[in-house]
Amino acid sequence: MNGKIFIIEDEPSIIQLVQHNLEKNGFLVSSSLNGNDGLKELKKFQPDLLLLDWMLPDLSGIEICKNIRKDKSFKNLPVIMLTAKGEEEDKIKGLDSGVDDYLTKPFSFNELMARIKAVLRRSNPNTVSDNLKFDDLMLDRIEKRVFRDGQEIKLGPTEFRLLEFFLTNPKRVYSRDQILESVWPNNVNVESRTIDVHIRRLRQSVNLKNKKELIRTVRSSGYSLI
Ligand code: CA
């Protein structure tokens, strides 16, 4: 798995526990302790799923949810609401306002994981499947192998991660910053030139003879998988 999950939750202990376990499961995670910062960060991070606390110091989870649904790029962002006990009535309202699922605290991580997988399987199956496919390209996450039209393609570790990243959201254009944040999560000192070098290598590797180009350069925006 390599989906991106954003958490807005004001209890640091919950963030810590959830973030640590999600990262162990291969997710890229970022978080915020309040609603206003969360809304700003969310836009930069472009997650595949949002874990949203119901009760926050500034905005309520419902207000945040309504806010993001107005934004075209987040209209379909899956949201799992985290509620405390005794908010039954609120839960129903929560589902009305565009929440995909909810979980009552305290919850076990396994329970959370099952909900996340179920929601992602509906919204973006590529974040949870072992084999990523696009056109005649296939990436096997378990064996770490890549094939095009049945022919194996050898990739370096960075090119592999790049391709895996593009395959989770084909046809979406990513800026160099977004690519950097997702493919080099712990190295903020990578220059955009370095990204271009790895894209070029990936391109050369996947562009087999007589096959169409799969990676598109979008001028002044970035790159996308066709
Ligand atoms: Ca709270």
XYZ file of N, CA and C in Angstrom, residues 99-173:
225
model
N -19.705 12.231 5.063
C -18.691 11.382 5.682
C -18.902 9.962 5.166
N -17.823 9.274 4.821
C -17.946 7.934 4.238
C -18.143 6.845 5.282
N -17.537 7.056 6.442
C -17.659 6.069 7.508
C -17.287 6.749 8.818
N -17.594 6.123 9.942
C -17.158 6.693 11.207
C -16.715 5.596 12.153
N -15.951 5.973 13.140
C -15.395 5.018 14.084
C -15.478 5.658 15.469
N -15.962 4.872 16.450
C -16.112 5.410 17.804
C -14.853 5.140 18.619
N -14.384 6.173 19.315
C -13.215 6.018 20.184
C -13.656 5.393 21.506
N -12.857 4.590 22.166
C -11.562 4.115 21.675
C -11.730 2.997 20.649
N -10.864 2.963 19.650
C -10.951 1.922 18.631
C -9.605 1.206 18.556
N -9.626 -0.004 18.034
C -8.355 -0.710 17.859
C -7.800 -0.326 16.496
N -6.486 -0.427 16.365
C -5.901 -0.067 15.076
C -6.400 -0.991 13.970
N -6.565 -2.292 14.303
C -7.047 -3.237 13.288
C -8.413 -2.850 12.735
N -9.249 -2.347 13.664
C -10.575 -1.921 13.243
C -10.451 -0.720 12.290
N -9.604 0.207 12.659
C -9.390 1.385 11.819
C -8.861 0.983 10.442
N -7.892 0.072 10.462
C -7.270 -0.387 9.218
C -8.312 -1.017 8.290
N -9.197 -1.825 8.882
C -10.234 -2.489 8.083
C -11.147 -1.451 7.435
N -11.498 -0.412 8.191
C -12.366 0.647 7.646
C -11.647 1.406 6.537
N -10.381 1.728 6.775
C -9.602 2.472 5.785
C -9.525 1.677 4.484
N -9.209 0.395 4.613
C -9.097 -0.443 3.406
C -10.422 -0.510 2.658
N -11.506 -0.665 3.419
C -12.818 -0.778 2.780
C -13.155 0.504 2.023
N -12.880 1.636 2.656
C -13.201 2.918 2.020
C -12.304 3.149 0.804
N -11.010 2.851 0.939
C -10.078 3.055 -0.182
C -10.377 2.107 -1.336
N -10.797 0.891 -1.007
C -11.109 -0.084 -2.058
C -12.226 0.452 -2.955
N -13.154 1.185 -2.336
C -14.245 1.782 -3.119
C -13.767 3.007 -3.893
N -12.978 3.858 -3.232
C -12.645 5.150 -3.843
C -11.441 5.081 -4.773
N -10.441 4.333 -4.384
C -9.226 4.248 -5.200
C -8.549 2.896 -4.976
N -9.036 1.865 -5.692
C -8.544 0.497 -5.460
C -7.025 0.371 -5.567
N -6.397 1.257 -6.354
C -4.949 1.153 -6.539
C -4.144 1.376 -5.261
N -4.710 2.081 -4.287
C -3.950 2.315 -3.067
C -3.848 1.051 -2.208
N -4.755 0.102 -2.390
C -4.736 -1.092 -1.549
C -4.444 -2.403 -2.283
N -4.325 -2.342 -3.616
C -4.104 -3.619 -4.299
C -2.616 -3.952 -4.446
N -2.321 -5.238 -4.586
C -0.935 -5.699 -4.703
C -0.377 -5.482 -6.100
N -1.263 -5.513 -7.098
C -0.839 -5.301 -8.481
C -1.443 -4.034 -9.031
N -0.606 -3.145 -9.508
C -1.110 -1.910 -10.105
C -1.023 -2.034 -11.613
N -2.134 -1.715 -12.283
C -2.137 -1.847 -13.740
C -2.559 -0.561 -14.394
N -1.946 -0.275 -15.517
C -2.370 0.850 -16.347
C -1.930 0.549 -17.769
N -2.881 0.617 -18.671
C -2.582 0.281 -20.063
C -1.910 -1.102 -20.111
N -0.744 -1.224 -20.740
C -0.080 -2.535 -20.783
C 1.022 -2.646 -19.722
N 0.940 -1.762 -18.718
C 1.954 -1.720 -17.670
C 1.415 -2.415 -16.415
N 2.270 -3.197 -15.756
C 1.829 -3.847 -14.521
C 2.964 -3.790 -13.497
N 2.629 -3.341 -12.296
C 3.621 -3.269 -11.229
C 3.178 -4.198 -10.100
N 4.066 -5.110 -9.743
C 3.789 -6.068 -8.669
C 4.457 -5.559 -7.391
N 3.624 -5.122 -6.446
C 4.157 -4.519 -5.219
C 4.831 -5.523 -4.298
N 4.342 -6.771 -4.351
C 4.881 -7.788 -3.447
C 6.271 -8.224 -3.927
N 6.360 -8.546 -5.213
C 7.647 -9.014 -5.748
C 8.533 -7.878 -6.235
N 7.992 -6.666 -6.202
C 8.743 -5.478 -6.653
C 9.248 -5.646 -8.084
N 8.332 -6.043 -8.965
C 8.697 -6.207 -10.364
C 7.735 -5.416 -11.248
N 8.219 -5.038 -12.413
C 7.414 -4.264 -13.349
C 7.424 -4.937 -14.717
N 6.263 -4.985 -15.348
C 6.154 -5.584 -16.677
C 5.436 -4.636 -17.617
N 5.893 -4.630 -18.874
C 5.130 -3.924 -19.897
C 4.847 -4.895 -21.027
N 3.571 -5.078 -21.301
C 3.141 -6.033 -22.309
C 3.799 -7.400 -22.060
N 3.874 -7.792 -20.809
C 4.413 -9.093 -20.434
C 5.929 -9.152 -20.325
N 6.596 -8.119 -20.770
C 8.063 -8.103 -20.753
C 8.554 -7.393 -19.491
N 9.460 -8.022 -18.764
C 9.911 -7.421 -17.511
C 10.801 -6.198 -17.755
N 10.588 -5.183 -16.941
C 11.377 -3.951 -17.018
C 12.123 -3.795 -15.699
N 13.422 -3.625 -15.790
C 14.221 -3.446 -14.572
C 14.291 -1.958 -14.223
N 13.932 -1.656 -12.987
C 13.971 -0.268 -12.540
C 14.809 -0.127 -11.274
N 15.455 1.000 -11.109
C 16.141 1.309 -9.861
C 15.101 1.600 -8.792
N 15.493 1.593 -7.506
C 14.527 1.778 -6.420
C 13.743 3.102 -6.502
N 14.397 4.179 -6.897
C 13.691 5.464 -6.973
C 12.694 5.467 -8.124
N 13.111 4.903 -9.266
C 12.218 4.847 -10.428
C 11.012 3.954 -10.115
N 11.258 2.890 -9.341
C 10.168 2.003 -8.954
C 9.136 2.765 -8.108
N 9.644 3.511 -7.122
C 8.737 4.289 -6.254
C 7.992 5.362 -7.054
N 8.693 5.965 -8.008
C 8.056 6.973 -8.866
C 6.898 6.369 -9.656
N 7.176 5.224 -10.260
C 6.149 4.577 -11.071
C 4.969 4.135 -10.195
N 5.284 3.607 -9.018
C 4.238 3.178 -8.083
C 3.353 4.376 -7.721
N 4.004 5.510 -7.501
C 3.283 6.736 -7.173
C 2.354 7.159 -8.322
N 2.875 7.174 -9.538
C 2.048 7.569 -10.687
C 0.891 6.588 -10.888
N 1.170 5.306 -10.649
C 0.145 4.284 -10.889
C -1.005 4.349 -9.885
N -0.777 4.923 -8.710
C -1.889 5.018 -7.752
C -2.914 6.044 -8.213
N -2.493 7.017 -9.000
C -3.446 7.990 -9.535
C -3.126 8.320 -10.986
N -3.387 7.366 -11.896
C -3.079 7.626 -13.302
C -3.842 8.846 -13.810
N -3.294 9.506 -14.761
C -3.915 10.647 -15.448
C -3.990 11.899 -14.596
N -3.468 11.804 -13.374
C -3.485 13.014 -12.554
C -2.121 13.693 -12.700
N -2.134 14.995 -12.870
C -0.887 15.740 -13.042
C -0.317 16.110 -11.669
